[in-house]
PDB file of C-alpha atoms and ligand atoms in Angstrom:
ATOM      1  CA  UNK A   1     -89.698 -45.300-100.092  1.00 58.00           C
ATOM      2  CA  UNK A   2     -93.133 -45.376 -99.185  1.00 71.00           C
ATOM      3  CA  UNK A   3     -93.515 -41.774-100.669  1.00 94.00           C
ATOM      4  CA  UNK A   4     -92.073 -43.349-103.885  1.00 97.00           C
ATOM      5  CA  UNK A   5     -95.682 -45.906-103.737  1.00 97.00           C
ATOM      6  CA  UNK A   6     -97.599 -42.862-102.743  1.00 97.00           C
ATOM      7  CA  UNK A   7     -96.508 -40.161-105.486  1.00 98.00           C
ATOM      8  CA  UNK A   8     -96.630 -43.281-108.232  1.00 98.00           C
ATOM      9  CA  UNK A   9    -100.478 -43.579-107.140  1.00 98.00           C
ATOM     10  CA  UNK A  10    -100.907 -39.848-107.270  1.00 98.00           C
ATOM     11  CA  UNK A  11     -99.409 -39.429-110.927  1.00 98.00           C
ATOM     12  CA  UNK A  12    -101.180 -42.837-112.071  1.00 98.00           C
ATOM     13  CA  UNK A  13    -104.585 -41.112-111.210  1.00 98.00           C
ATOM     14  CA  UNK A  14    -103.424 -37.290-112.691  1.00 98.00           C
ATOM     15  CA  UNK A  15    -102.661 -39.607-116.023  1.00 98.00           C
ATOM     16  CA  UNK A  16    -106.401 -41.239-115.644  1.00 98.00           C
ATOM     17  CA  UNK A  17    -107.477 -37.816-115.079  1.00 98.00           C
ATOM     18  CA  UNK A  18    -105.776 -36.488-118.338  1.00 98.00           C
ATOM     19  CA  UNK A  19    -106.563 -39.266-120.653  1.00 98.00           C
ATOM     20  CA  UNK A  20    -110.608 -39.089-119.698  1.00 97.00           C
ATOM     21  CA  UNK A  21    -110.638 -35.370-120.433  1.00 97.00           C
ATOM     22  CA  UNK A  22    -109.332 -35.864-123.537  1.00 95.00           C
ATOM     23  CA  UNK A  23    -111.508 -39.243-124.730  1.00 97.00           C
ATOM     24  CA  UNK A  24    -108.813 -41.266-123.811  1.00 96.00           C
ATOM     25  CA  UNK A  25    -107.993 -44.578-121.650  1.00 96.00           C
ATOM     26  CA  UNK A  26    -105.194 -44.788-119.367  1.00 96.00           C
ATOM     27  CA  UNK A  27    -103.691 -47.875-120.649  1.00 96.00           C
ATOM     28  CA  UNK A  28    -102.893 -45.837-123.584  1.00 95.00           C
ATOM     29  CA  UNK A  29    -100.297 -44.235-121.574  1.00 98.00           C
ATOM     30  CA  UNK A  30     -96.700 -45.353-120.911  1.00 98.00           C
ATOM     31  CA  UNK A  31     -95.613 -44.120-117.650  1.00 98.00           C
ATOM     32  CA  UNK A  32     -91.736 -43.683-117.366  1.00 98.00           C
ATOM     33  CA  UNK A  33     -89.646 -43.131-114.325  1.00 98.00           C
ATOM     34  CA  UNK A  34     -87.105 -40.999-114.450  1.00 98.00           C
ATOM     35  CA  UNK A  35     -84.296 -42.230-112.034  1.00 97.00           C
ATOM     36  CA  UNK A  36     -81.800 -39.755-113.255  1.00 97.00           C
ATOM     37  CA  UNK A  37     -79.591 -38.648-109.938  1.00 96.00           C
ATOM     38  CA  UNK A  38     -81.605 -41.250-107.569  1.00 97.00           C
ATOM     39  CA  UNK A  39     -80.575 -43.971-106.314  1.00 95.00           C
ATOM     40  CA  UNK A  40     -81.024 -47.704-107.357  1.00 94.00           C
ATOM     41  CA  UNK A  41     -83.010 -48.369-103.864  1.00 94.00           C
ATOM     42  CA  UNK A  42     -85.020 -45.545-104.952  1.00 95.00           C
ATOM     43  CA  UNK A  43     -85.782 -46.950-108.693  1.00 96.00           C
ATOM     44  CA  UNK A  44     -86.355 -50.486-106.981  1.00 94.00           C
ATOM     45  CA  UNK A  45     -88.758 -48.527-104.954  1.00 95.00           C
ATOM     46  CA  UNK A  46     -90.772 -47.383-108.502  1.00 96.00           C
ATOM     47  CA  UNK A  47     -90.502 -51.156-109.763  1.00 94.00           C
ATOM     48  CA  UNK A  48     -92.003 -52.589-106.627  1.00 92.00           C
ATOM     49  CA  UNK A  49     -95.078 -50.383-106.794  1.00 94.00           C
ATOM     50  CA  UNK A  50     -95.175 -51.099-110.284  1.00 94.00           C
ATOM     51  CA  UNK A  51     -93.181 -48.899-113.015  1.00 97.00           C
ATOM     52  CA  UNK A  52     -91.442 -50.851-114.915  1.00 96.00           C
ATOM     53  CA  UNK A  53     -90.246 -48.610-117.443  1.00 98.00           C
ATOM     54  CA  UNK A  54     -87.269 -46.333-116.253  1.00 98.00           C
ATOM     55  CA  UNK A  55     -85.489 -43.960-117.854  1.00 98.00           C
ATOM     56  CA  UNK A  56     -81.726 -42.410-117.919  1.00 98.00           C
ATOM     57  CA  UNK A  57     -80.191 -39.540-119.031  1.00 97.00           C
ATOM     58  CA  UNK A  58     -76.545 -40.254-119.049  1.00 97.00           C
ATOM     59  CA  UNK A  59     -75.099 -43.525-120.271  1.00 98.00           C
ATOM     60  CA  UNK A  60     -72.502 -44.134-117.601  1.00 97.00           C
ATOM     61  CA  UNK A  61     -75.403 -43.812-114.597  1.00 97.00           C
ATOM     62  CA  UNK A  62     -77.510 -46.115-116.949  1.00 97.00           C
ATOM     63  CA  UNK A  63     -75.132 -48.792-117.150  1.00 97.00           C
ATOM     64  CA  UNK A  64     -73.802 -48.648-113.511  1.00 96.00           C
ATOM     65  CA  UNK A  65     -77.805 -48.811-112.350  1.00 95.00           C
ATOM     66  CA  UNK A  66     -79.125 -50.853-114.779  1.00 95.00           C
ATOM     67  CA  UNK A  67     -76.258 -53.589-113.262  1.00 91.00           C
ATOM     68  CA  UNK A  68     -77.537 -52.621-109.349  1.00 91.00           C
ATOM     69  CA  UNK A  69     -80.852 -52.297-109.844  1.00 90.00           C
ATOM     70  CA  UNK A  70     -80.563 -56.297-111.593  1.00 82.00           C
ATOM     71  CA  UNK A  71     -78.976 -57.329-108.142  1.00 79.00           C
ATOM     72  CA  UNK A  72     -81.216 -55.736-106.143  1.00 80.00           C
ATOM     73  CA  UNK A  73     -84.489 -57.021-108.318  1.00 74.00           C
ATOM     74  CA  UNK A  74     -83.327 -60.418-108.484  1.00 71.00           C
ATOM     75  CA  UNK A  75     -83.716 -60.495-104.776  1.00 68.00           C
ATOM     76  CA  UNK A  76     -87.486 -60.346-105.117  1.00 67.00           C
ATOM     77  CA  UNK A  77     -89.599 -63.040-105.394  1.00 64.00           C
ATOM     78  CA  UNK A  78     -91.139 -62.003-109.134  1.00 68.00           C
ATOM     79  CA  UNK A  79     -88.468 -60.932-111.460  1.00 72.00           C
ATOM     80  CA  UNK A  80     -90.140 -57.658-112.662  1.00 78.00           C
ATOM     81  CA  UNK A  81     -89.390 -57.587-116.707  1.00 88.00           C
ATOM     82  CA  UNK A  82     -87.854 -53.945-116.364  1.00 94.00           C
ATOM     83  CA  UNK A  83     -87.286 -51.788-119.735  1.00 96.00           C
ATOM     84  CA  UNK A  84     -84.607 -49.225-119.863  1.00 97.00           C
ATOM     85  CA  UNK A  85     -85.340 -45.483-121.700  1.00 98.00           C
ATOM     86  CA  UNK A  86     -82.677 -44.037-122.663  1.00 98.00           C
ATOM     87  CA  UNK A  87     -83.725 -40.380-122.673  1.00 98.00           C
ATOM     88  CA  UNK A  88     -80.638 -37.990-123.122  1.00 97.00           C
ATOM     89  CA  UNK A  89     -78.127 -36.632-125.363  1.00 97.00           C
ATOM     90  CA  UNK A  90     -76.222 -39.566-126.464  1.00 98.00           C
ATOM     91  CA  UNK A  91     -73.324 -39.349-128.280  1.00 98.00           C
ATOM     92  CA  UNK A  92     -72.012 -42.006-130.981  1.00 98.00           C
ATOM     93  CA  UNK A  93     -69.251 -42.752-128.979  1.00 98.00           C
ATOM     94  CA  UNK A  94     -70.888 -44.595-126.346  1.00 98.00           C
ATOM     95  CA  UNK A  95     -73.895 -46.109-128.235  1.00 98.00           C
ATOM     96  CA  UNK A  96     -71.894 -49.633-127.241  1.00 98.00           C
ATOM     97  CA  UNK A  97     -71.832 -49.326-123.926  1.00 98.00           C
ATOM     98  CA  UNK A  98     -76.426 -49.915-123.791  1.00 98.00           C
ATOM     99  CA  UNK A  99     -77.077 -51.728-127.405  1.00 98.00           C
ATOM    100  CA  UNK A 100     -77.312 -54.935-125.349  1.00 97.00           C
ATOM    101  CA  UNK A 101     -79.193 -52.961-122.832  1.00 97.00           C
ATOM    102  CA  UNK A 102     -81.570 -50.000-123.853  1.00 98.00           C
ATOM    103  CA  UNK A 103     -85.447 -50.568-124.661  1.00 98.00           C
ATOM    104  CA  UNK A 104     -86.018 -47.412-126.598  1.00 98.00           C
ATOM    105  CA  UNK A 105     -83.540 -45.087-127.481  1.00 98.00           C
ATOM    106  CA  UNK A 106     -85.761 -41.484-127.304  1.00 98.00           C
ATOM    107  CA  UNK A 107     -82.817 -39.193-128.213  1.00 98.00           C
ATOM    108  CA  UNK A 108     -82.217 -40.468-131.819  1.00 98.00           C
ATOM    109  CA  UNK A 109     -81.340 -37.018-133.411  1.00 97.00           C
ATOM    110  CA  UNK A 110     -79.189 -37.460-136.713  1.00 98.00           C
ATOM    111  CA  UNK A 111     -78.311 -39.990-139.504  1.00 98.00           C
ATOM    112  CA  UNK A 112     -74.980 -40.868-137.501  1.00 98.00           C
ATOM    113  CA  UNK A 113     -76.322 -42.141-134.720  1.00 98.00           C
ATOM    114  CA  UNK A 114     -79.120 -43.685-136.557  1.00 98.00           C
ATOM    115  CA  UNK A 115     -76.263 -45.403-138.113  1.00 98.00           C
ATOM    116  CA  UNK A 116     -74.350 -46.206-134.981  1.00 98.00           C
ATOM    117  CA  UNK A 117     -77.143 -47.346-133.199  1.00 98.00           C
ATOM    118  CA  UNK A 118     -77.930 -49.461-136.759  1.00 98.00           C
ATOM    119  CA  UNK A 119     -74.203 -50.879-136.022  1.00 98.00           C
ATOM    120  CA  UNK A 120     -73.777 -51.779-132.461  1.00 98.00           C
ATOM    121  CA  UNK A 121     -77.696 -53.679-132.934  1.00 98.00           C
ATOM    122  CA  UNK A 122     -76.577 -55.806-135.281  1.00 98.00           C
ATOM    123  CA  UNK A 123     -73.088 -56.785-132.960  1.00 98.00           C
ATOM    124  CA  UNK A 124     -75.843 -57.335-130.195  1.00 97.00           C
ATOM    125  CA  UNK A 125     -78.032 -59.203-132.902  1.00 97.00           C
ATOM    126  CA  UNK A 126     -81.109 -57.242-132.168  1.00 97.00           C
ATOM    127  CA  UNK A 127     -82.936 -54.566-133.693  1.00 97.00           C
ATOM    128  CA  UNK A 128     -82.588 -51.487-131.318  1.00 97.00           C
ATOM    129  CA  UNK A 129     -86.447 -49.133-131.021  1.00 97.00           C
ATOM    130  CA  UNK A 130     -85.288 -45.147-131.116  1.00 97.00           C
ATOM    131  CA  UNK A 131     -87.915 -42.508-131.300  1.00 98.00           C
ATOM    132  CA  UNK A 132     -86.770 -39.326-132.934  1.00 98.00           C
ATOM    133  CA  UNK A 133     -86.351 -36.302-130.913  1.00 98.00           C
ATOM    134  CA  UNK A 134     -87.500 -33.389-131.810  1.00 98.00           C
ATOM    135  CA  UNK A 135     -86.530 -29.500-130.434  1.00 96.00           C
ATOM    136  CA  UNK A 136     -89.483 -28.190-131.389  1.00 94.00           C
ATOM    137  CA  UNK A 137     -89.030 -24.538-130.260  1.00 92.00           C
ATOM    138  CA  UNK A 138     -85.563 -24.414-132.063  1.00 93.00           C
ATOM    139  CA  UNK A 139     -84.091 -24.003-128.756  1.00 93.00           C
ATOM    140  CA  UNK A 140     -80.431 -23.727-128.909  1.00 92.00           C
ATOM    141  CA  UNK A 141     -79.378 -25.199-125.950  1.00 92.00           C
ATOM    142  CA  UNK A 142     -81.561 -28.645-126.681  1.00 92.00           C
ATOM    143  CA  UNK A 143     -80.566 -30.780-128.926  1.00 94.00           C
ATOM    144  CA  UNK A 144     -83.152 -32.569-131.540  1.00 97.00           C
ATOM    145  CA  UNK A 145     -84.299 -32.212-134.832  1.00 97.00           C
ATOM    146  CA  UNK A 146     -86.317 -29.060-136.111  1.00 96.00           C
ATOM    147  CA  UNK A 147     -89.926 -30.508-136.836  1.00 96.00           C
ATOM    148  CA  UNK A 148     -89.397 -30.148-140.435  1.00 95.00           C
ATOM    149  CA  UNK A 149     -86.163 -32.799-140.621  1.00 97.00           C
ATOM    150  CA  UNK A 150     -88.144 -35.655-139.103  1.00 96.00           C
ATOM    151  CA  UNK A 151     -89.624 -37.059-142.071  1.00 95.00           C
ATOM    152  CA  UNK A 152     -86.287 -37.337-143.967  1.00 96.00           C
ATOM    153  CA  UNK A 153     -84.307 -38.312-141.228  1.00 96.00           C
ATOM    154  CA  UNK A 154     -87.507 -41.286-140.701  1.00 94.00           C
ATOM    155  CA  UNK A 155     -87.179 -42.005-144.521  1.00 93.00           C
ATOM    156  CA  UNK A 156     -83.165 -42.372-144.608  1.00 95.00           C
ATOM    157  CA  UNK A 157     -83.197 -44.626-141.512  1.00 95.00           C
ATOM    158  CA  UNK A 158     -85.603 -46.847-142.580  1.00 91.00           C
ATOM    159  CA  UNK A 159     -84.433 -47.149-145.655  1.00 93.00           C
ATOM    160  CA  UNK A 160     -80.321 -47.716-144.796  1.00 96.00           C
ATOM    161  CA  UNK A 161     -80.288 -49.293-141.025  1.00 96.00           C
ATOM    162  CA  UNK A 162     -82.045 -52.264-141.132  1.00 95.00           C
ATOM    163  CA  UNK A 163     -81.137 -52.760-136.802  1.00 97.00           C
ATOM    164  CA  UNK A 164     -82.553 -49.412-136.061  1.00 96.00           C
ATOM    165  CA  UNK A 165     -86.769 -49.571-135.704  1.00 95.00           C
ATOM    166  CA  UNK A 166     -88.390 -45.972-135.471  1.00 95.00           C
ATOM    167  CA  UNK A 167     -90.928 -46.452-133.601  1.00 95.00           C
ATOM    168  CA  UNK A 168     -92.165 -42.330-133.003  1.00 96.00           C
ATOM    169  CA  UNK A 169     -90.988 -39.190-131.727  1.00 98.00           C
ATOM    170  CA  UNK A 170     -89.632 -37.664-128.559  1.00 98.00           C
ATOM    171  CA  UNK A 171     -89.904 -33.841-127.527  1.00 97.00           C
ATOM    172  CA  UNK A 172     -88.803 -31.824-124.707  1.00 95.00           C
ATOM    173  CA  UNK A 173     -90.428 -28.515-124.578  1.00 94.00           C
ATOM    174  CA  UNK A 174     -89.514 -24.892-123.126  1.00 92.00           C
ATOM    175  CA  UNK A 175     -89.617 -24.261-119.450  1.00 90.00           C
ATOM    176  CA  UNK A 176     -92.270 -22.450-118.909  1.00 90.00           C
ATOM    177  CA  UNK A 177     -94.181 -21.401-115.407  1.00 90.00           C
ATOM    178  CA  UNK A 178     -97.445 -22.547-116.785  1.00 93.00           C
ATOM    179  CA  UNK A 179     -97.752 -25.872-118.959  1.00 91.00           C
ATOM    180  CA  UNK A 180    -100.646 -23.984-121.013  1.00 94.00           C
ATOM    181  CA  UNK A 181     -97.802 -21.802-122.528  1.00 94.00           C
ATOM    182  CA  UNK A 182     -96.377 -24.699-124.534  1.00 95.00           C
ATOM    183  CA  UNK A 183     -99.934 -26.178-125.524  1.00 97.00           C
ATOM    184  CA  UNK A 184     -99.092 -25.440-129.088  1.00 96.00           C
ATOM    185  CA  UNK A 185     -96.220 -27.073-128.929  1.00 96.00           C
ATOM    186  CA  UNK A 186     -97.363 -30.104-127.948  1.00 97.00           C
ATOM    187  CA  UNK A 187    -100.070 -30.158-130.672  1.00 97.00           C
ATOM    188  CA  UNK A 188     -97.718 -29.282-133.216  1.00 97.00           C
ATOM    189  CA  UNK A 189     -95.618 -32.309-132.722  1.00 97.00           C
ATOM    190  CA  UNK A 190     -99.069 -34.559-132.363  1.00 98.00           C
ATOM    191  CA  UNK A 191     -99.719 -33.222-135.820  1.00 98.00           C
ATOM    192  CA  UNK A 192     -96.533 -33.969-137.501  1.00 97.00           C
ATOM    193  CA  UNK A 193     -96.766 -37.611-135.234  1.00 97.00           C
ATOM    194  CA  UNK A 194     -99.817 -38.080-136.540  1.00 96.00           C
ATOM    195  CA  UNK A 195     -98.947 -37.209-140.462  1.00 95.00           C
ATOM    196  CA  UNK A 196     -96.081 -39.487-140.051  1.00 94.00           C
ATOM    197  CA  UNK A 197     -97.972 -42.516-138.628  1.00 92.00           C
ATOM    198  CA  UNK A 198    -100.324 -42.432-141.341  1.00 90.00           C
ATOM    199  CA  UNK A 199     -97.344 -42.664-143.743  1.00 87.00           C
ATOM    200  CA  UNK A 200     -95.823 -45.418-142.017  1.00 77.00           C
ATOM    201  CA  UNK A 201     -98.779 -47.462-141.123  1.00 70.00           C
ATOM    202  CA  UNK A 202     -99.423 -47.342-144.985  1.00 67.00           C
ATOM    203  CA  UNK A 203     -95.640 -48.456-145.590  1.00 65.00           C
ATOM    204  CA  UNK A 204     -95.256 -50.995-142.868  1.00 60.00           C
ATOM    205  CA  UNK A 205     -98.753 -52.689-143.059  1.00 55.00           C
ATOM    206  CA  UNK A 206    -100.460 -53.929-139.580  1.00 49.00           C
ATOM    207  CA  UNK A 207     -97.080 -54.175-137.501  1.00 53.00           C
ATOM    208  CA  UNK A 208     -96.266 -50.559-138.161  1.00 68.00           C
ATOM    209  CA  UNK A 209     -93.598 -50.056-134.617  1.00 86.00           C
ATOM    210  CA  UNK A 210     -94.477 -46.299-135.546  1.00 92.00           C
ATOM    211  CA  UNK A 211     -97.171 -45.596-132.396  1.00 93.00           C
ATOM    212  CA  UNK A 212     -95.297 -43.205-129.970  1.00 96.00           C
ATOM    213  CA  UNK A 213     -95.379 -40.311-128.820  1.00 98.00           C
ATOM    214  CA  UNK A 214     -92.711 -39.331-125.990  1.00 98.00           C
ATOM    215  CA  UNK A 215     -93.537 -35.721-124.274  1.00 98.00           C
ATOM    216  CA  UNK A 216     -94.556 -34.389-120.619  1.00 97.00           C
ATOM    217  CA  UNK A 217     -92.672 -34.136-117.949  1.00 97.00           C
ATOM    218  CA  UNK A 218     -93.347 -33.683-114.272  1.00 97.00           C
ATOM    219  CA  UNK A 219     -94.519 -30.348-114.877  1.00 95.00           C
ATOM    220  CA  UNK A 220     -96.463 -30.641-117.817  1.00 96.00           C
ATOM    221  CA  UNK A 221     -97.155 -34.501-118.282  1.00 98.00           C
ATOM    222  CA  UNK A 222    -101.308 -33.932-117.863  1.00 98.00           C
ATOM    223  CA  UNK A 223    -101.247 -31.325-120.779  1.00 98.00           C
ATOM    224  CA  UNK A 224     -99.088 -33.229-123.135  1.00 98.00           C
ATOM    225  CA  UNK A 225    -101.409 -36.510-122.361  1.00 98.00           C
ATOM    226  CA  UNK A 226    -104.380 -34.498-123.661  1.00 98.00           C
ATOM    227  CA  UNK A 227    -102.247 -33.184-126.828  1.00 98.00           C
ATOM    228  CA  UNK A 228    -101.770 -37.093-127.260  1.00 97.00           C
ATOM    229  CA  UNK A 229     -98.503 -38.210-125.406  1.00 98.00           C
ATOM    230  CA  UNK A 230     -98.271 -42.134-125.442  1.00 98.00           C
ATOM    231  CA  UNK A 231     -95.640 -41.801-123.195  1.00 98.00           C
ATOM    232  CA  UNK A 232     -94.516 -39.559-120.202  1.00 98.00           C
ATOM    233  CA  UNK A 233     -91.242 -39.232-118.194  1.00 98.00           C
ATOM    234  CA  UNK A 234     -91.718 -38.401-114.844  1.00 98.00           C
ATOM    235  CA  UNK A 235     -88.529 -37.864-112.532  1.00 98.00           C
ATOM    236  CA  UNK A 236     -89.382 -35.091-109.737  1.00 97.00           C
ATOM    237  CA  UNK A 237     -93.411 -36.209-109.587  1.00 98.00           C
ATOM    238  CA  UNK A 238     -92.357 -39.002-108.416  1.00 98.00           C
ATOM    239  CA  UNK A 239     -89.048 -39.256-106.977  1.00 97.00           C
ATOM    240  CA  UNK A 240     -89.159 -35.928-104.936  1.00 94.00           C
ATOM    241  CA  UNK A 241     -87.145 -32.800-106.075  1.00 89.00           C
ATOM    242  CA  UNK A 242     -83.606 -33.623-106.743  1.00 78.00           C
ATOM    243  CA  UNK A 243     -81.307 -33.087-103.785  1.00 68.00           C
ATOM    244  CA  UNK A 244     -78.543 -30.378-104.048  1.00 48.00           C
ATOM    245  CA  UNK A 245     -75.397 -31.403-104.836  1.00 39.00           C
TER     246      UNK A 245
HETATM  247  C1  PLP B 301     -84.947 -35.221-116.355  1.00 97.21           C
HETATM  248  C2  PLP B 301     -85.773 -35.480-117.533  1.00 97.21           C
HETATM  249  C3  PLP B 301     -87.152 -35.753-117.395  1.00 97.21           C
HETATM  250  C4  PLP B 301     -87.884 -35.731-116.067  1.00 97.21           C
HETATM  251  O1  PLP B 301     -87.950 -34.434-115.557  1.00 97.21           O
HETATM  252  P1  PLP B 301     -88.869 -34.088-114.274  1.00 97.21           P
HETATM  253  O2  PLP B 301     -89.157 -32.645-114.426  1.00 97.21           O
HETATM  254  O3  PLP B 301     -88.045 -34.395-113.074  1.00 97.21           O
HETATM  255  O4  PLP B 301     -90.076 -34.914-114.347  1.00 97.21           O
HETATM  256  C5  PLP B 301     -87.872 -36.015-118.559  1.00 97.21           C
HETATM  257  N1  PLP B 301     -87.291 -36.017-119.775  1.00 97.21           N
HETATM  258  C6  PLP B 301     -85.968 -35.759-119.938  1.00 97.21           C
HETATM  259  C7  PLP B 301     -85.401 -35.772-121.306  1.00 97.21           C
HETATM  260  C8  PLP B 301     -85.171 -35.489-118.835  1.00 97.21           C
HETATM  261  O5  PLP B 301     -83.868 -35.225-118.993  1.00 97.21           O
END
């Protein structure tokens, strides 16, 4: 577990790294967990040395954690305020199993779930935060919207699900050997992030929630914080490579 400290402090200073090349600060950058396939010792572990946003792929492994990790948290002297990501596929179906739950939703990807998500908040008498994802290389196998159905999908949620608050957009980009491959990528989707936040910030006055920008992962995180990532979801950087099953 000490590992877990030691490989937090390593990415925390590779995200202070990125942020000064690019004129940035630090602080401007959510760091996210990724506890996917670990254990709940293990994202107690990234809590105690400080993360307190984690993130899930899978809704049954969020709920089941979300419960142990509480248990094993409320141990601790300081209740840590943890926020849950949920950063996966997520079908309609189980939207009701987090709304009570979930901090952001980054996997928002059609008017349906918009809509579901827009339901189940208003059950839990909340407004739920979703960012919408995007698959910006069209790739067939990821889900997402194409780049150029994000503005109407923004516009029609806003408009009809008063429970669901966009607050930016998610992307996961190609594998590729060497981050500087999907560069463009990540600049394309700070462009279109951008355009949009200008819109909203216009429409929503000073508390625009419109302000991030989800992308970078373990093996491109320091790239997509100098394309402008506000937040980056690190699972294997800091958890260790996933054991085989
Ligand atoms: C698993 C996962 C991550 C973290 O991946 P690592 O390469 O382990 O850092 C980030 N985002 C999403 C959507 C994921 O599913």
């Amino acid at each position: 577990m000490d590992n877990i400290a030691n490989h937090i402090a390593q990415v925390r200073a590779n995200i202070a790294a990125a942020a000064l090349r690019s004129g940035r600060r630090a602080e401007e950058i959510t760091l996210i967990a990724v506890t996917k396939t670990r254990t709940p010792q293990a994202a107690a572990a990234a809590v105690r040395a400080g993360v307190f946003d984690l993130g899930e792929n899978r809704v049954q492994e969020f709920t089941e954690k979300y419960g142990e990790l509480q248990h094993l948290v409320d141990a601790d002297k300081e209740k840590p305020n943890i926020k849950w990501h949920l950063i996966g596929h997520l079908q309609r179906n189980k939207v009701k199993y987090i709304a009570d739950k979930v901090s952001l939703i980054h996997s928002a990807d059609s008017y349906k779930l918009a809509g579901e998500i827009d339901t189940r908040a208003k059950a839990a008498n909340r407004r739920i935060d979703v960012l919408i994802q995007l698959n910006p290389a069209g790739e067939a196998q990821k889900s997402g919207v194409p780049p150029s159905e994000a503005e109407p999908l923004i516009r029609a949620a806003v408009n009809d699900f008063p429970h669901v608050r966009v607050c930016g957009l998610m992307a996961v980009m190609p594998a590729a050997d060497d981050p500087e491959e999907v560069r463009m990528y990540f600049r394309e989707v700070r462009g279109l992030y951008e355009r949009l936040r200008s819109q909203y910030a216009a429409a929503g006055g000073a508390d625009t929630a419109f302000r991030h920008l989800s992308m970078g992962m373990t093996h491109d995180y320091e790239v997509a914080i100098e394309e402008g990532a506000t937040m980056v979801r690190v699972g294997t950087g800091i958890f260790g490579p996933a054991e085989s099953q």
